[in-house]
GROMACS .gro file of C-alpha atoms in nm:
model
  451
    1UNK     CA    1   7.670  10.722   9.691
    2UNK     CA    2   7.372  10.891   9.887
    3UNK     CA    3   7.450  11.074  10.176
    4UNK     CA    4   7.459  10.881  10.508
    5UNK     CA    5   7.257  11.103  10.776
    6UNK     CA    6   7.462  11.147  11.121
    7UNK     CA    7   7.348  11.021  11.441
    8UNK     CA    8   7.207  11.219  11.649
    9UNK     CA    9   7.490  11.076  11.969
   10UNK     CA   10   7.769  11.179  11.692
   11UNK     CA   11   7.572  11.540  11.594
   12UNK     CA   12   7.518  11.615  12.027
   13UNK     CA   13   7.940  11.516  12.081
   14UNK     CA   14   8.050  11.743  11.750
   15UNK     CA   15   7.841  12.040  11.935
   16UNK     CA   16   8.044  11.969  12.210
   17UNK     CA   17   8.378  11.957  12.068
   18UNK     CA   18   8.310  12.284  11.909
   19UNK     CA   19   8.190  12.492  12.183
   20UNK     CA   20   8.366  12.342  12.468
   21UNK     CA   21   8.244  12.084  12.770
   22UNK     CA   22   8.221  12.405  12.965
   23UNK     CA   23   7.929  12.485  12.750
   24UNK     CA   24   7.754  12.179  12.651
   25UNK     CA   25   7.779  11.823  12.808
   26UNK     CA   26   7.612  11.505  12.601
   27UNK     CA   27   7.456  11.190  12.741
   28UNK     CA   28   7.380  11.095  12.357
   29UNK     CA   29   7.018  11.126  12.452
   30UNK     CA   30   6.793  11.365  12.158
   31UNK     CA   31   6.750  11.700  12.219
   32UNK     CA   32   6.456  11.932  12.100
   33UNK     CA   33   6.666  12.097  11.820
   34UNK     CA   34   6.842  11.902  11.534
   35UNK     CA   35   6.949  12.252  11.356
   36UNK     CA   36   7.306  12.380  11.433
   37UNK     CA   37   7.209  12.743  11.412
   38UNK     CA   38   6.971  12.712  11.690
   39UNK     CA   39   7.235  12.597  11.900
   40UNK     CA   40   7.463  12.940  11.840
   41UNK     CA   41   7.171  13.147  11.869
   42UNK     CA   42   7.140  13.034  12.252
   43UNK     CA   43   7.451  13.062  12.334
   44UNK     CA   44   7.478  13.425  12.200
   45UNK     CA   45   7.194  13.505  12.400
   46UNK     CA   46   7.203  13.682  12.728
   47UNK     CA   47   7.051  13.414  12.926
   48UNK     CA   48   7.336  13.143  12.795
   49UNK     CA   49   7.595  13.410  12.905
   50UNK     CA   50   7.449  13.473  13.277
   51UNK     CA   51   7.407  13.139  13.325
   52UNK     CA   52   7.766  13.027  13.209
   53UNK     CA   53   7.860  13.367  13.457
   54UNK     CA   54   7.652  13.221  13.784
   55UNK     CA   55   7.845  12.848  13.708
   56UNK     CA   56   8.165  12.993  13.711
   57UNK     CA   57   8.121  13.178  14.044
   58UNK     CA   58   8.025  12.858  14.190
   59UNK     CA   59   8.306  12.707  14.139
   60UNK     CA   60   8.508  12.988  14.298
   61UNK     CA   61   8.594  13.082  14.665
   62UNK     CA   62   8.345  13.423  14.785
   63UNK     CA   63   8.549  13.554  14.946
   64UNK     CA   64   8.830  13.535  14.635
   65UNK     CA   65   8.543  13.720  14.449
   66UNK     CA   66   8.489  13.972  14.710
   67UNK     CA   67   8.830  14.053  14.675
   68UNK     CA   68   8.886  14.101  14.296
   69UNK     CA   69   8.567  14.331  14.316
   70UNK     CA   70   8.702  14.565  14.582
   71UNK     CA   71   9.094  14.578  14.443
   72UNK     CA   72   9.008  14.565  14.061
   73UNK     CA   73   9.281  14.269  14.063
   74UNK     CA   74   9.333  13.952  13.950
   75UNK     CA   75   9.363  13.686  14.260
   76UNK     CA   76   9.606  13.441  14.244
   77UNK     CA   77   9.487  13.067  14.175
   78UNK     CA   78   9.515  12.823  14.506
   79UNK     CA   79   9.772  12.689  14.373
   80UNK     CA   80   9.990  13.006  14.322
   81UNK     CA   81   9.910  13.078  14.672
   82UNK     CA   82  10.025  12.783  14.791
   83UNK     CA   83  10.356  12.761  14.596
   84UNK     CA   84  10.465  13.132  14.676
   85UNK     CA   85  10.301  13.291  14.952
   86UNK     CA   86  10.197  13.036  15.197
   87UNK     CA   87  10.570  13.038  15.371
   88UNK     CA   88  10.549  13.420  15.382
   89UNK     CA   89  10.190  13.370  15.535
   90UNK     CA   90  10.305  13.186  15.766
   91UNK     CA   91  10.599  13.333  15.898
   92UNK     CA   92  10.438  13.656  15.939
   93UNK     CA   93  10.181  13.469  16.156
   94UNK     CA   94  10.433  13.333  16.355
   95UNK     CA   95  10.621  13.685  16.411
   96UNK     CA   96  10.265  13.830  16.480
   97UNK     CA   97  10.263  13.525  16.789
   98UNK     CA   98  10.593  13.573  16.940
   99UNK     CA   99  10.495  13.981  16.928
  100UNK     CA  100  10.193  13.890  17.150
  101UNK     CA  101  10.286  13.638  17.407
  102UNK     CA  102  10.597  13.879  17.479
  103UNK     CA  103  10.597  13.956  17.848
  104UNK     CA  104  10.316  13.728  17.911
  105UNK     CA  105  10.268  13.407  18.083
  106UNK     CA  106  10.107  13.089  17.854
  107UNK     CA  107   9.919  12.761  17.917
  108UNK     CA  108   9.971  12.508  17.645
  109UNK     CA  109   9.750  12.203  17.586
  110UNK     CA  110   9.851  11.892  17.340
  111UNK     CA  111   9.679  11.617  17.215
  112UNK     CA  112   9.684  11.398  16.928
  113UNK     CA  113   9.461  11.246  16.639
  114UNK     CA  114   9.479  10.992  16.343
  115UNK     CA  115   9.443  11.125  15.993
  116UNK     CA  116   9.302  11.012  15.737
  117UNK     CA  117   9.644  10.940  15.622
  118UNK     CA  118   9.702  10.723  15.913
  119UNK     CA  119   9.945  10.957  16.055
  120UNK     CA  120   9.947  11.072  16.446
  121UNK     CA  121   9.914  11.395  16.415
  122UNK     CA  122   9.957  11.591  16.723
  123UNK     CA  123   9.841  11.953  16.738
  124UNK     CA  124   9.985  12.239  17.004
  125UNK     CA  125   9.767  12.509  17.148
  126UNK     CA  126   9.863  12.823  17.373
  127UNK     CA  127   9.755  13.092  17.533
  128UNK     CA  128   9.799  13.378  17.725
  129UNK     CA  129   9.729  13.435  18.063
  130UNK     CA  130   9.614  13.748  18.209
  131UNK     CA  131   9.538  13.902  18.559
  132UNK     CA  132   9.199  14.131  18.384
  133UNK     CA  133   9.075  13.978  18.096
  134UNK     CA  134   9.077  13.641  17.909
  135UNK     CA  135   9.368  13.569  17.711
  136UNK     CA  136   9.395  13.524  17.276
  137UNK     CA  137   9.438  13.133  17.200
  138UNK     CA  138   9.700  13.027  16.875
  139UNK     CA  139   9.745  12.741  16.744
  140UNK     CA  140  10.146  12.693  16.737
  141UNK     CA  141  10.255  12.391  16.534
  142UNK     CA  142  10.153  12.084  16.402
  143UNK     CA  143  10.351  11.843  16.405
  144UNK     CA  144  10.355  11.366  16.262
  145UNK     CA  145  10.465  11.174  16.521
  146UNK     CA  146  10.646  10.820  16.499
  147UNK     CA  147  10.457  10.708  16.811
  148UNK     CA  148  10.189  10.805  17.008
  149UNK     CA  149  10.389  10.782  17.370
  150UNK     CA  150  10.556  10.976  17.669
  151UNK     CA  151  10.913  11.057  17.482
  152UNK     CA  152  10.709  11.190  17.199
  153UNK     CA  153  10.508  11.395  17.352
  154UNK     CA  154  10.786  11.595  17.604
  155UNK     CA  155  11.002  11.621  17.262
  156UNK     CA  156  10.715  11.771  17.097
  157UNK     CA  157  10.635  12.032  17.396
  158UNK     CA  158  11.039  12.113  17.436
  159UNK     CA  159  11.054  12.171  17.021
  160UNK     CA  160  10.730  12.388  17.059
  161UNK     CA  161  10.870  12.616  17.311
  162UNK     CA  162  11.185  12.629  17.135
  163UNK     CA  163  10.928  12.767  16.792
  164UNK     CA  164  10.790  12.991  17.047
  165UNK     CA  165  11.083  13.158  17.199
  166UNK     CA  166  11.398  13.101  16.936
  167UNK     CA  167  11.623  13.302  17.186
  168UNK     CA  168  11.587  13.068  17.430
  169UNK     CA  169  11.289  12.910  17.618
  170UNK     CA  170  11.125  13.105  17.928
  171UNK     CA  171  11.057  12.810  18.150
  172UNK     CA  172  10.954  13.048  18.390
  173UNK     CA  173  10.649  13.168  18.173
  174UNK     CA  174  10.508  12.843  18.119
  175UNK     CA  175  10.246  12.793  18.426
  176UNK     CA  176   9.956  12.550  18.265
  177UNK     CA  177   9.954  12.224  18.102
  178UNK     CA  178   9.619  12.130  17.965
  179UNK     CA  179   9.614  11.743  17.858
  180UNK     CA  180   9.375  11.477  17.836
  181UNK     CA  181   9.378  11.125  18.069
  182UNK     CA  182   9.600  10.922  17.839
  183UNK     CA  183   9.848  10.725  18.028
  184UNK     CA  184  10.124  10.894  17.812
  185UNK     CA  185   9.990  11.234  17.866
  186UNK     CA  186   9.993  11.159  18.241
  187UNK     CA  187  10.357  11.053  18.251
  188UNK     CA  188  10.496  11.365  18.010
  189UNK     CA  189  10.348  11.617  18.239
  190UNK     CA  190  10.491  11.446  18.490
  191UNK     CA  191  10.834  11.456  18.324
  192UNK     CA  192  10.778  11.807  18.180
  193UNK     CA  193  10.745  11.956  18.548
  194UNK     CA  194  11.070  11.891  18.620
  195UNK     CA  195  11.183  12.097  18.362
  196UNK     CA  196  10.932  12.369  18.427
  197UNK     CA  197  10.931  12.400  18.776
  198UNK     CA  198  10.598  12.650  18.782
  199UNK     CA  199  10.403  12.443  18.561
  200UNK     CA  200  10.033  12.272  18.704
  201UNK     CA  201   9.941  11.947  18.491
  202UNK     CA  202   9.584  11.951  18.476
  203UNK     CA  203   9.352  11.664  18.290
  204UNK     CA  204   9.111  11.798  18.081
  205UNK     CA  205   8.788  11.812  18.302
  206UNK     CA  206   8.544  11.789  17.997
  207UNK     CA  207   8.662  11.491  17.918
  208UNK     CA  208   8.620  11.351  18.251
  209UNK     CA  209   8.231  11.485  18.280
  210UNK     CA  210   8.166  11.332  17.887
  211UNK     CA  211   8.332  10.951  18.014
  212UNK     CA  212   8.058  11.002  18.298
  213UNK     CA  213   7.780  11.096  18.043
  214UNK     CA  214   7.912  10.803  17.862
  215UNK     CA  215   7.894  10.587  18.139
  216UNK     CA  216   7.504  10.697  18.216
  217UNK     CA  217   7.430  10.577  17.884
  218UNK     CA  218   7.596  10.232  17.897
  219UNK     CA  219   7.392  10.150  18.198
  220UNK     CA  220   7.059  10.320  18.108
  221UNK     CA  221   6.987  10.030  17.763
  222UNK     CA  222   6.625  10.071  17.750
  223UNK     CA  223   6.622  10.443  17.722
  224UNK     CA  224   6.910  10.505  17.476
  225UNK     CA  225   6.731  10.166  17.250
  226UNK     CA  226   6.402  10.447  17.305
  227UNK     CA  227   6.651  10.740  17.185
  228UNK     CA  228   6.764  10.556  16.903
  229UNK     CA  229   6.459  10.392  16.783
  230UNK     CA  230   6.278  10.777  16.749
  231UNK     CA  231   6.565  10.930  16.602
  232UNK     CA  232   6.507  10.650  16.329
  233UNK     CA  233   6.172  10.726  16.265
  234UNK     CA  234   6.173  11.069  16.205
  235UNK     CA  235   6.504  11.061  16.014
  236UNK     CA  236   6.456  11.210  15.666
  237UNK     CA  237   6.072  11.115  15.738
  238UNK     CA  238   5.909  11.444  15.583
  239UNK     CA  239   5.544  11.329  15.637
  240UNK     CA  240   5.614  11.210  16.015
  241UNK     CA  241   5.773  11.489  16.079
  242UNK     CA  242   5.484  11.716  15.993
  243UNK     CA  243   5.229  11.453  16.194
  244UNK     CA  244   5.453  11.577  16.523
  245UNK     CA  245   5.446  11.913  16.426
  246UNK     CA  246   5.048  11.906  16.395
  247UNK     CA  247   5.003  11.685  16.707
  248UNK     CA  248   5.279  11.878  16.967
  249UNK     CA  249   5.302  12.150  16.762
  250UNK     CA  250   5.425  12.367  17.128
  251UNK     CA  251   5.724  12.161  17.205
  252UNK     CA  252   6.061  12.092  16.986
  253UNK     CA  253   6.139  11.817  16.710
  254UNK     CA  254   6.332  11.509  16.928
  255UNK     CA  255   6.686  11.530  16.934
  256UNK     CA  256   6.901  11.358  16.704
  257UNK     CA  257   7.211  11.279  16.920
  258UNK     CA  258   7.579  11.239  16.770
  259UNK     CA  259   7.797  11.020  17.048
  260UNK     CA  260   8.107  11.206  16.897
  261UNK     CA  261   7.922  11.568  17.008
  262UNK     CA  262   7.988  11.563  17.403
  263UNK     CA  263   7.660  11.628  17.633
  264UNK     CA  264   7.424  11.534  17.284
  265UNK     CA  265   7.265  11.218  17.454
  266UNK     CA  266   7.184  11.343  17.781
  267UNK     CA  267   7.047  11.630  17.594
  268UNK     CA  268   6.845  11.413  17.459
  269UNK     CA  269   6.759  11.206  17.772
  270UNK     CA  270   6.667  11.481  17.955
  271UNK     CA  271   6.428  11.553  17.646
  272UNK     CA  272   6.226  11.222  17.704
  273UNK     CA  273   6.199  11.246  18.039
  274UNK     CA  274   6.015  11.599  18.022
  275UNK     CA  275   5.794  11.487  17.716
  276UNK     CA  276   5.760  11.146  17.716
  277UNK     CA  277   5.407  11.116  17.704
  278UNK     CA  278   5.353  11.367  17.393
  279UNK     CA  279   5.630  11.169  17.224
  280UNK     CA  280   5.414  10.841  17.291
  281UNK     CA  281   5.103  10.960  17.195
  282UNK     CA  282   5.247  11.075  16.892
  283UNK     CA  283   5.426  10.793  16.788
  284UNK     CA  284   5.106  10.586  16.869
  285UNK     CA  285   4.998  10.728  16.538
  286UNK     CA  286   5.300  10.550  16.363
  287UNK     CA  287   5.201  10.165  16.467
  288UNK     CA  288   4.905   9.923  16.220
  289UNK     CA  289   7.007  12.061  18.301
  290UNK     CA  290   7.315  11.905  18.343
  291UNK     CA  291   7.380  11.934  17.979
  292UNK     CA  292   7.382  12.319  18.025
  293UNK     CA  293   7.689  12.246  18.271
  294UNK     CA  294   7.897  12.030  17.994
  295UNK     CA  295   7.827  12.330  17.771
  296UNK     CA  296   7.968  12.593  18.078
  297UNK     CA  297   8.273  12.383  18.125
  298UNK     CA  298   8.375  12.353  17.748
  299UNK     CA  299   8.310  12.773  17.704
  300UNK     CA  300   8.602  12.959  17.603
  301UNK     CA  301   8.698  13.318  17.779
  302UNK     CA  302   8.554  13.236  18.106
  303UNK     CA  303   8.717  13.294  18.455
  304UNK     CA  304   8.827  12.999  18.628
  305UNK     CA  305   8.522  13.040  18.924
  306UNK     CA  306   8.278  13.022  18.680
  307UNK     CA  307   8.387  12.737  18.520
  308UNK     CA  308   8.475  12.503  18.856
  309UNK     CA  309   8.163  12.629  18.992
  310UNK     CA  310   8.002  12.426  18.685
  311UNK     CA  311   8.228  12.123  18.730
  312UNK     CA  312   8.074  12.150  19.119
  313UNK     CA  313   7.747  12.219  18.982
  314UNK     CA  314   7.771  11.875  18.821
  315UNK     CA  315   7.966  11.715  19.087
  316UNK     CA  316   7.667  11.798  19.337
  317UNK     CA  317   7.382  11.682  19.113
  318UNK     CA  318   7.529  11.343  19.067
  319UNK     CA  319   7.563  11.315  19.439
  320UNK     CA  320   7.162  11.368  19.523
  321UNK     CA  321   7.148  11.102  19.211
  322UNK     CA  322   6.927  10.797  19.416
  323UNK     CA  323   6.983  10.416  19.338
  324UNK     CA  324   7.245  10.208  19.188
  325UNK     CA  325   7.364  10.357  18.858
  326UNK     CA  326   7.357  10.728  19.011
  327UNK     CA  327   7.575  10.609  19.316
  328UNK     CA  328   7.854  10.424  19.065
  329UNK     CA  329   7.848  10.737  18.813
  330UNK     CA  330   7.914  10.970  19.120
  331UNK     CA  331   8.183  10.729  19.275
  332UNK     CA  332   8.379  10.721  18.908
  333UNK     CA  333   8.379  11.143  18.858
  334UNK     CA  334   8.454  11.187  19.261
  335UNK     CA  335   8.766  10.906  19.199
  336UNK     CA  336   8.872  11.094  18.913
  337UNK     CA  337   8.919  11.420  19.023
  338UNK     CA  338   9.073  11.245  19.334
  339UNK     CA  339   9.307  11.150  19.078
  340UNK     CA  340   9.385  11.484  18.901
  341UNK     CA  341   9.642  11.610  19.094
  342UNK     CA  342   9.627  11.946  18.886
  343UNK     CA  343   9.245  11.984  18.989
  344UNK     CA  344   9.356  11.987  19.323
  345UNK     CA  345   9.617  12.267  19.292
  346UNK     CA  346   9.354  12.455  19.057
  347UNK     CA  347   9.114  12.458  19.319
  348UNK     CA  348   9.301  12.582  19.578
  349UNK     CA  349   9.438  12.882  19.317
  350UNK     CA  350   9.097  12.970  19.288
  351UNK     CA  351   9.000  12.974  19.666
  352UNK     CA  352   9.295  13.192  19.698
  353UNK     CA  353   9.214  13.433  19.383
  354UNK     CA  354   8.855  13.452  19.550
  355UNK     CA  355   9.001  13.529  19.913
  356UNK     CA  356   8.817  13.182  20.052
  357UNK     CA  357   9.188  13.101  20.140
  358UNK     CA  358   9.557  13.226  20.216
  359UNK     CA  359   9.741  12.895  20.263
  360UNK     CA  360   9.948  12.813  19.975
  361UNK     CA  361  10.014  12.410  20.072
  362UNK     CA  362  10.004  12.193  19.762
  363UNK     CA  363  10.101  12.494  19.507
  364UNK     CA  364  10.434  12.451  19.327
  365UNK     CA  365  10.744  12.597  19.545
  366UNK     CA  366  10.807  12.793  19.258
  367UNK     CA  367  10.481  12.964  19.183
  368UNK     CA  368  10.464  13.318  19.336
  369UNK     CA  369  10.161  13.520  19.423
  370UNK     CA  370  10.218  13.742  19.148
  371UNK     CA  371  10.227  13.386  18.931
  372UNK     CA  372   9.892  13.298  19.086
  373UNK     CA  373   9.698  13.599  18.958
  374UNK     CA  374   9.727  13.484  18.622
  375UNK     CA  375   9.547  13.204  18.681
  376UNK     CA  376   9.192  13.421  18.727
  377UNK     CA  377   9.154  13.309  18.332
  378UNK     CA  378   9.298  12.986  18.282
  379UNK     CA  379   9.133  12.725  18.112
  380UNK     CA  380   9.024  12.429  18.262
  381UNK     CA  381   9.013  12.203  17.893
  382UNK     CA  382   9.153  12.121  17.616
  383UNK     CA  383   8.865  12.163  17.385
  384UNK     CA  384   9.108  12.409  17.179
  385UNK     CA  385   9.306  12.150  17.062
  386UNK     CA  386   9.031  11.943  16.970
  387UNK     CA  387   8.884  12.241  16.754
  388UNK     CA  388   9.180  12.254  16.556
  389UNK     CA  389   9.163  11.856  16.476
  390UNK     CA  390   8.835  11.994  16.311
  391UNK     CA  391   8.990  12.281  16.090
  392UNK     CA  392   9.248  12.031  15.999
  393UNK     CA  393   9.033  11.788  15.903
  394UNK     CA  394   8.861  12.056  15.683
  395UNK     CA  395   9.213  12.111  15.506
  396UNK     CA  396   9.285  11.725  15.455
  397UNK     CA  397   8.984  11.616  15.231
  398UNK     CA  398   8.896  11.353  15.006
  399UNK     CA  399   9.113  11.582  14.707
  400UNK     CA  400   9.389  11.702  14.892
  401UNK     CA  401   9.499  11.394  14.952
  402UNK     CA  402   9.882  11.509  14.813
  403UNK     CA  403   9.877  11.808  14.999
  404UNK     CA  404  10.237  11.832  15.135
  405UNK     CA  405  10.242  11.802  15.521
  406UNK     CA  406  10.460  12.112  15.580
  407UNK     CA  407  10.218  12.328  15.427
  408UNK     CA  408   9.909  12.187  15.583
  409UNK     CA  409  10.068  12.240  15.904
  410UNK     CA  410  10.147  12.633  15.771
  411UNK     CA  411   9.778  12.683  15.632
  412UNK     CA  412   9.683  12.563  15.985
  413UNK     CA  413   9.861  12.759  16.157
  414UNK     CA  414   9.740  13.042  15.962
  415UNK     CA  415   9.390  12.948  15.941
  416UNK     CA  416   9.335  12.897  16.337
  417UNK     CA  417   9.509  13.268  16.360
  418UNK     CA  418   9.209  13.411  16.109
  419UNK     CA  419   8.937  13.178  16.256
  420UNK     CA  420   8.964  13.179  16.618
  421UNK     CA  421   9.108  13.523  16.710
  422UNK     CA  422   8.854  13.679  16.381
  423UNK     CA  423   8.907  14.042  16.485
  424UNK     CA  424   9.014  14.337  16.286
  425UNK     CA  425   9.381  14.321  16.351
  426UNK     CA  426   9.365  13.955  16.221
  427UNK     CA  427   9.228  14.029  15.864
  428UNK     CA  428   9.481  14.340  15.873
  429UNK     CA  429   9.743  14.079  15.912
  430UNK     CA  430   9.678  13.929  15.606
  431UNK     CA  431   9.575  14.221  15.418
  432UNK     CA  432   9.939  14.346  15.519
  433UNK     CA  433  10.086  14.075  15.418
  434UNK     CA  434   9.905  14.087  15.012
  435UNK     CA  435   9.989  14.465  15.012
  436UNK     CA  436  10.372  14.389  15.057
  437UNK     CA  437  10.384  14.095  14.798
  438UNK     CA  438  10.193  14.336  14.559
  439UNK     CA  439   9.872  14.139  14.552
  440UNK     CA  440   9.641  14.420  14.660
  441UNK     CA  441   9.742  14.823  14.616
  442UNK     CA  442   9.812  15.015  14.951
  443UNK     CA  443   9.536  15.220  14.889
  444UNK     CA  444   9.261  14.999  14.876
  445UNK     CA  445   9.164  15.010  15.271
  446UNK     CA  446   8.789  14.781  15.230
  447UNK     CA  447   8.935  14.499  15.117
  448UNK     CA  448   9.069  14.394  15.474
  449UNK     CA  449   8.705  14.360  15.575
  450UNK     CA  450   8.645  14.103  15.314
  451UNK     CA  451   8.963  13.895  15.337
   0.00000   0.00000   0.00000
């Protein structure tokens, strides 16, 4: 019988059964060459090689890589990692806490998200307080809760402080409680205070300037239909975007606001108002500083004047704010902070801290005046806590969908240490810890800048 020719589909999946889909991938399409030896000429060549090389350091962390080439050692997989030295990790993160809030007095702040999971996760954040300097921020524990509500929370805080101090729990150390305006969160400060008689509940003040910004743009349709018509034309719109460029080429691209990013739209309001005849002559062509304050009050490692001097900054600008929707935006931010009872007592700390006053009336009974100067630092937010949310979110992705709570709460934990406190002694930390479970050799010293 003659011999039957092979297909080319059948000839393109035997090359890659032989040299691997790492190497060659088939759509059963023709290729160029129809000779075998062609084939295993190119992928002896040099070229083959550096480009298999450059594909498989793609698919691997930099930092893993920077690693290997500074010990001369094989790194662990993720997986390996995960399994063996996460726990050791962690507790040596935890150790490295406790060493550092020693002797010190802490704020904590709390607050809770959904998962993707559809878990409430709830996330606790402290930090120290100190009379010269601003204090180091750590992310504690992460923790599911059964229900979002009062009991949960004051469980969670109690089982925090109990992580924090093992030995027993130094009420007396605990002086701030940074929350948001959640009814719950309201009524377990409440119920916490009795239990730490120093402590000041006070509602996150960002939150309460972004539900005003929010409020601005529910009543102001016309301009945020204007803000979201632009941002629509110039989205992913190379050749408009290049027609601005050429026709205001001395002022900035329009904003593209994201209601999730606090402050974005007024940005962005504020942009129209100051150019919003360029914009219109521009987008003719198409047809056949209160921000700055949002920004102050959400800054970490400020002192507390500075940032109620911002929250008074914006207080007073809404005030000279003429007609009807400026006087009802005012009225809502001056009745909240009527509200926040831990404003108050905040406000008169600072007076006292700056010398404006000497009366102590509406402090806590228990709060001394050596208490009070650790206060010059505290924060006034809890944007902390919701920077975590974002590193865990970060962890919990589309593939790591079975990644086992307890160590996503460890690799937090771990992670916010690294991250958010990035300084030498941090990457030491860990570089200590891959010394001791032979990972790296002692006397390798660079790698801790890479790590």
């Amino acid at each position: 019988m003659p011999k039957t020719k092979q297909s080319a589909t059948n000839r393109l999946n035997s090359f890659v059964l032989e040299y691997g889909t790492d190497i060659f991938k088939t759509d059963g399409m023709k290729v160029n060459s129809d000779r075998k030896f062609v084939v295993t000429q190119h992928v002896n060549t040099e070229k083959h090689k550096r480009a298999v090389i450059r594909k498989n350091e793609k698919n691997k962390n930099s930092e893993i890589l920077t690693a290997k080439k500074y010990t001369s050692r094989e790194i662990p997989s993720d997986s390996t990692l995960r399994k063996t030295y996460v726990n050791d990790i962690y507790e040596e993160t935890m150790k490295n806490i406790r060493e550092q809030i020693i002797g010190n007095k802490i704020w904590v702040s709390i607050d809770k998200t959904t998962d993707s999971e559809g878990r409430y996760v709830a996330n606790v954040i402290i930090g120290t307080l100190n009379t010269d300097a601003p204090g180091k921020t750590y992310l504690l524990t992460t923790e599911v809760l059964e229900k979002a509500n009062n009991s949960t929370i004051v469980k969670l805080f109690d089982h925090s402080m109990f992580v924090l101090w093992p030995n027993g729990i130094r009420h007396d150390d605990v002086l701030l409680f940074v929350t948001d305006a959640a009814p719950y969160m309201v009524k377990a400060g409440q119920t916490l205070q009795s239990l730490y008689s120093k402590m000041i509940h006070l509602i996150c003040l960002a939150h309460g300037i972004h539900r005003r910004a929010e409020n601005i743009r529910e009543k102001l349709k016309k301009v945020d239909k204007l803000i979201s018509r632009v941002k629509q034309v110039f989205f992913k719109a190379l050749s408009r975007v290049l027609v601005f460029k050429s026709e205001a080429s001395a002022i900035p691209l329009p904003p593209e606001p994201i209601l999730t990013r606090w402050g974005t739209w007024i940005m962005a309001a504020s942009y129209y108002c100051k150019y919003y005849k360029v914009i219109r002559r521009v987008l003719l062509r198409f047809i056949p500083e209160y921000i700055t304050k949002l920004e102050t009050v959400e800054t970490q490692y400020i002192s507390l004047s500075e940032a109620l001097s911002a929250v008074k900054y914006v207080k007073n600008k809404l005030n000279d704010c003429e007609g009807e929707i400026g006087v009802a935006v005012f009225q809502k931010l001056n009745n909240e902070l009527e509200k926040n009872c831990g404003f108050k007592t905040i406000l008169n700390i600072s007076k006292i801290l700056s010398g404006q006053e000497s009366s102590i009336d509406g402090i806590p009974d228990d709060l001394t005046g050596d208490d009070i100067t650790y206060f010059k630092y505290a924060p006034i937010t809890s944007t902390d806590v919701e920077r975590s949310f974002s590193r865990y979110k970060t962890l919990l992705v589309d593939n790591r969908r079975s990644f086992n709570f307890e160590n996503i709460k460890k690799s937090l934990v771990v992670l916010f240490r690294v991250v958010h406190n990035s300084e030498t002694n941090a990457r030491n930390h860990l570089a200590n810890i891959m010394i001791r479970n032979e990972l790296i050799p002692r006397k390798v010293n660079r790698v801790r800048t890479c790590i």
